[in-house]
Amino acid sequence: LAKTTQPISMDSYEGQEVNITCSHNNIATNDYITWYQQFPSQGPRFIIQGYKTKVTNEVASLFIPADRKSSTLSLPRVSLSDTAVYYCLVGPMDSSYKLIFGSGTRLLVRP
Amino acid sequence: GAGVSQSPSNKVTEKGKDVELRCDPISGHTALYWYRQSLGQGLEFLIYFQGNSAPDKSGLPSDRFSAERTGGSVSTLTIQRTQQEDSAVYLCASSLYQETDTQYFGPGTRLTVL
């Protein structure tokens, strides 16, 4: 499974756009990129998943360059409630449930 | 309820005791998963159920850990002769049909072994 590297923490302010980048240099051809969000004392929550280029849903956008060696989760106009840990996972779809969550990125949104 | 529920929310036990953790998946979800998360760490996969059978038990750390699922719904994770290193948050997730479907996580059970 591809190893991922994310910043340990990020700070932002309400209303700003936040971009969290994840590096995955040894991503394999059949690997997908998935992002989860986790609040304290809760289980992770699926945010978005993609394979290449750009994916957008009602919560976030995911940008994946052509070489797929990195990806960027973009959260538009964050609010205080977006304060959480964000995990980037890379691996094949059929064994995605076995993906190991790393330490993630702790995002703190300030008023 | 609409989501995955787990009980108890907190469990404190003494070293050497057995514990049972329960998971109620979303109604109609056939796939169920158990994970554990140690303090400040990421998730560690334990076991995956498809219906009542467990095609993947590869994450169970030792034979003290077992799990079962009955009626294709509720699952119980049992830890025998608990050790202090078993202290963690045990999370359950379910997905609609198969392992490629989006997982929905429960709130977890925080287990503390004294």
Short mmCIF file of C-alpha atoms in Angstrom, two decimals:
data_model
loop_
_atom_site.label_atom_id
_atom_site.label_comp_id
_atom_site.label_asym_id
_atom_site.label_seq_id
_atom_site.Cartn_x
_atom_site.Cartn_y
_atom_site.Cartn_z
CA LEU A 1 0.00 0.00 0.00
CA ALA A 2 1.26 3.45 -0.91
CA LYS A 3 2.71 5.45 1.94
CA THR A 4 1.30 8.94 2.37
CA THR A 5 2.77 12.10 3.85
CA GLN A 6 0.65 14.99 5.11
CA PRO A 7 1.37 18.08 7.20
CA ILE A 8 0.88 17.36 10.87
CA SER A 9 -1.21 20.47 11.46
CA MET A 10 -2.67 23.55 9.77
CA ASP A 11 -4.33 26.70 11.02
CA SER A 12 -6.92 28.74 9.19
CA TYR A 13 -9.64 31.31 9.78
CA GLU A 14 -13.35 31.16 9.19
CA GLY A 15 -14.35 31.87 5.62
CA GLN A 16 -10.98 31.00 4.12
CA GLU A 17 -10.27 28.24 1.64
CA VAL A 18 -8.07 25.50 3.04
CA ASN A 19 -5.89 23.25 0.90
CA ILE A 20 -4.32 20.16 2.43
CA THR A 21 -1.77 18.38 0.29
CA CYS A 22 -0.87 14.72 0.57
CA SER A 23 2.20 13.16 -1.03
CA HIS A 24 2.07 9.58 -2.29
CA ASN A 25 5.10 9.07 -4.50
CA ASN A 26 4.74 5.30 -4.88
CA ILE A 27 1.06 5.26 -5.81
CA ALA A 28 0.15 2.23 -7.93
CA THR A 29 -1.88 2.17 -11.13
CA ASN A 30 -4.98 0.70 -9.47
CA ASP A 31 -4.82 2.88 -6.36
CA TYR A 32 -7.50 5.40 -5.51
CA ILE A 33 -7.12 8.44 -3.24
CA THR A 34 -9.60 8.86 -0.42
CA TRP A 35 -9.95 11.52 2.24
CA TYR A 36 -11.64 11.13 5.61
CA GLN A 37 -12.50 13.63 8.33
CA GLN A 38 -12.53 12.77 12.03
CA PHE A 39 -13.85 14.80 14.92
CA PRO A 40 -12.84 14.08 18.52
CA SER A 41 -14.67 11.08 20.00
CA GLN A 42 -16.20 10.17 16.64
CA GLY A 43 -15.39 7.71 13.91
CA PRO A 44 -13.93 8.91 10.59
CA ARG A 45 -16.30 10.25 7.97
CA PHE A 46 -15.77 9.80 4.24
CA ILE A 47 -15.26 13.12 2.45
CA ILE A 48 -14.22 12.46 -1.12
CA GLN A 49 -12.50 9.96 -3.38
CA GLY A 50 -10.81 10.25 -6.73
CA TYR A 51 -8.49 8.61 -9.22
CA LYS A 52 -7.25 11.47 -11.40
CA THR A 53 -7.85 15.12 -12.35
CA LYS A 54 -10.53 16.81 -10.26
CA VAL A 55 -13.46 15.58 -8.23
CA THR A 56 -15.98 17.86 -6.53
CA ASN A 57 -18.88 17.18 -4.21
CA GLU A 58 -20.98 19.26 -1.87
CA VAL A 59 -18.30 19.21 0.81
CA ALA A 60 -14.92 19.49 -0.90
CA SER A 61 -12.84 19.26 -4.05
CA LEU A 62 -9.99 16.89 -4.73
CA PHE A 63 -7.25 17.86 -7.14
CA ILE A 64 -4.97 15.16 -8.52
CA PRO A 65 -2.16 16.07 -10.95
CA ALA A 66 -1.37 13.95 -13.96
CA ASP A 67 1.47 12.04 -12.26
CA ARG A 68 -0.83 11.25 -9.29
CA LYS A 69 2.10 11.49 -6.87
CA SER A 70 0.22 13.97 -4.75
CA SER A 71 -3.30 15.18 -4.16
CA THR A 72 -4.88 18.25 -2.61
CA LEU A 73 -8.05 18.36 -0.60
CA SER A 74 -9.70 21.76 -0.91
CA LEU A 75 -12.27 22.93 1.64
CA PRO A 76 -14.04 26.11 0.52
CA ARG A 77 -14.94 28.77 3.08
CA VAL A 78 -14.20 26.77 6.23
CA SER A 79 -16.15 27.26 9.42
CA LEU A 80 -15.30 26.48 13.04
CA SER A 81 -17.03 23.12 12.66
CA ASP A 82 -14.45 22.06 10.10
CA THR A 83 -11.88 21.80 12.89
CA ALA A 84 -10.94 18.12 12.72
CA VAL A 85 -8.26 15.66 11.67
CA TYR A 86 -8.12 14.94 7.94
CA TYR A 87 -6.69 11.66 6.67
CA CYS A 88 -5.41 10.90 3.18
CA LEU A 89 -5.48 7.24 2.17
CA VAL A 90 -4.17 5.61 -0.99
CA GLY A 91 -4.86 2.07 -2.10
CA PRO A 92 -6.90 -0.23 -4.33
CA MET A 93 -10.66 -0.04 -4.07
CA ASP A 94 -11.20 -3.72 -3.31
CA SER A 95 -9.05 -3.60 -0.18
CA SER A 96 -9.76 -0.03 0.82
CA TYR A 97 -11.17 -1.23 4.14
CA LYS A 98 -7.69 -2.37 5.13
CA LEU A 99 -6.07 0.97 4.47
CA ILE A 100 -4.00 2.18 7.33
CA PHE A 101 -4.84 5.64 8.52
CA GLY A 102 -1.72 7.63 9.36
CA SER A 103 -1.61 10.44 11.87
CA GLY A 104 -3.47 12.80 9.52
CA THR A 105 -3.55 16.60 9.42
CA ARG A 106 -5.03 18.44 12.38
CA LEU A 107 -6.88 21.47 11.01
CA LEU A 108 -7.72 24.24 13.45
CA VAL A 109 -10.16 26.88 12.22
CA ARG A 110 -10.08 30.08 14.24
CA PRO A 111 -12.81 32.74 14.45
CA GLY B 1 -31.31 4.99 14.36
CA ALA B 2 -29.93 6.13 11.07
CA GLY B 3 -26.26 5.54 11.79
CA VAL B 4 -23.93 2.89 13.15
CA SER B 5 -24.24 2.54 16.91
CA GLN B 6 -21.82 0.99 19.34
CA SER B 7 -22.03 0.03 22.97
CA PRO B 8 -20.82 0.66 25.51
CA SER B 9 -19.37 4.06 24.72
CA ASN B 10 -16.78 3.60 27.44
CA LYS B 11 -15.49 0.46 29.13
CA VAL B 12 -12.98 0.26 31.95
CA THR B 13 -11.78 -3.20 32.87
CA GLU B 14 -9.03 -4.88 34.79
CA LYS B 15 -6.17 -6.69 33.17
CA GLY B 16 -7.06 -10.32 32.58
CA LYS B 17 -10.82 -9.81 32.29
CA ASP B 18 -12.83 -10.52 29.15
CA VAL B 19 -14.79 -7.76 27.41
CA GLU B 20 -17.49 -7.71 24.75
CA LEU B 21 -18.04 -4.76 22.46
CA ARG B 22 -21.19 -4.45 20.41
CA CYS B 23 -21.87 -2.90 17.00
CA ASP B 24 -25.23 -2.24 15.36
CA PRO B 25 -24.66 -1.44 11.68
CA ILE B 26 -26.89 0.67 9.51
CA SER B 27 -30.01 -1.32 8.67
CA GLY B 28 -29.58 -3.20 5.42
CA HIS B 29 -25.79 -2.93 5.30
CA THR B 30 -24.28 -6.32 4.60
CA ALA B 31 -20.62 -5.43 5.15
CA LEU B 32 -19.26 -4.69 8.63
CA TYR B 33 -15.76 -3.85 9.81
CA TRP B 34 -13.94 -3.52 13.10
CA TYR B 35 -10.98 -1.21 13.66
CA ARG B 36 -9.08 0.10 16.62
CA GLN B 37 -7.44 3.44 17.13
CA SER B 38 -4.84 4.00 19.77
CA LEU B 39 -4.39 7.44 21.33
CA GLY B 40 -3.21 9.89 18.69
CA GLN B 41 -2.76 7.14 16.12
CA GLY B 42 -4.46 6.15 12.91
CA LEU B 43 -6.88 3.28 12.45
CA GLU B 44 -5.82 -0.34 12.51
CA PHE B 45 -8.01 -2.84 10.64
CA LEU B 46 -9.14 -5.86 12.64
CA ILE B 47 -11.81 -7.87 10.79
CA TYR B 48 -14.30 -7.63 7.92
CA PHE B 49 -17.68 -9.35 7.76
CA GLN B 50 -19.77 -9.98 4.67
CA GLY B 51 -23.09 -11.12 6.03
CA ASN B 52 -22.37 -13.50 8.88
CA SER B 53 -19.06 -14.73 7.53
CA ALA B 54 -15.67 -13.12 7.96
CA PRO B 55 -13.67 -13.36 4.72
CA ASP B 56 -10.87 -11.30 6.21
CA LYS B 57 -9.70 -11.72 9.79
CA SER B 58 -6.13 -10.79 9.01
CA GLY B 59 -6.06 -7.78 11.30
CA LEU B 60 -6.89 -9.56 14.55
CA PRO B 61 -3.72 -9.07 16.62
CA SER B 62 -3.88 -12.33 18.58
CA ASP B 63 -6.09 -15.29 19.37
CA ARG B 64 -7.44 -13.35 22.34
CA PHE B 65 -9.46 -11.36 19.84
CA SER B 66 -12.56 -12.81 18.19
CA ALA B 67 -15.69 -11.48 16.57
CA GLU B 68 -18.99 -12.81 15.41
CA ARG B 69 -21.97 -11.50 13.55
CA THR B 70 -25.43 -12.97 13.78
CA GLY B 71 -28.43 -12.48 11.55
CA GLY B 72 -26.37 -10.40 9.20
CA SER B 73 -26.73 -7.48 11.57
CA VAL B 74 -25.30 -7.04 15.07
CA SER B 75 -21.65 -7.88 15.64
CA THR B 76 -19.76 -8.54 18.84
CA LEU B 77 -16.01 -8.14 19.27
CA THR B 78 -14.67 -10.14 22.20
CA ILE B 79 -11.29 -9.61 23.80
CA GLN B 80 -10.25 -12.33 26.23
CA ARG B 81 -7.74 -11.88 29.03
CA THR B 82 -7.36 -8.18 28.29
CA GLN B 83 -3.93 -6.58 28.44
CA GLN B 84 -3.02 -2.93 28.95
CA GLU B 85 -1.91 -2.65 25.33
CA ASP B 86 -5.49 -3.45 24.31
CA SER B 87 -6.53 0.01 25.54
CA ALA B 88 -7.81 1.92 22.52
CA VAL B 89 -10.95 3.15 20.82
CA TYR B 90 -12.63 0.31 18.98
CA LEU B 91 -14.53 1.51 15.93
CA CYS B 92 -17.10 -0.30 13.88
CA ALA B 93 -18.14 0.62 10.35
CA SER B 94 -20.63 -0.72 7.85
CA SER B 95 -21.14 -0.40 4.13
CA LEU B 96 -24.06 -1.26 1.91
CA TYR B 97 -22.93 -4.32 0.03
CA GLN B 98 -19.23 -4.77 -0.40
CA GLU B 99 -15.82 -3.58 0.56
CA THR B 100 -15.69 -1.00 -2.22
CA ASP B 101 -18.73 0.85 -0.93
CA THR B 102 -18.42 3.90 1.29
CA GLN B 103 -17.98 3.03 4.94
CA TYR B 104 -19.99 4.67 7.69
CA PHE B 105 -18.35 4.65 11.10
CA GLY B 106 -19.86 4.43 14.55
CA PRO B 107 -18.77 6.62 17.46
CA GLY B 108 -16.54 3.91 18.91
CA THR B 109 -16.05 2.25 22.27
CA ARG B 110 -13.22 3.58 24.39
CA LEU B 111 -11.64 0.63 26.18
CA THR B 112 -9.33 1.21 29.12
CA VAL B 113 -7.52 -1.74 30.64
CA LEU B 114 -6.11 -1.01 34.08
#
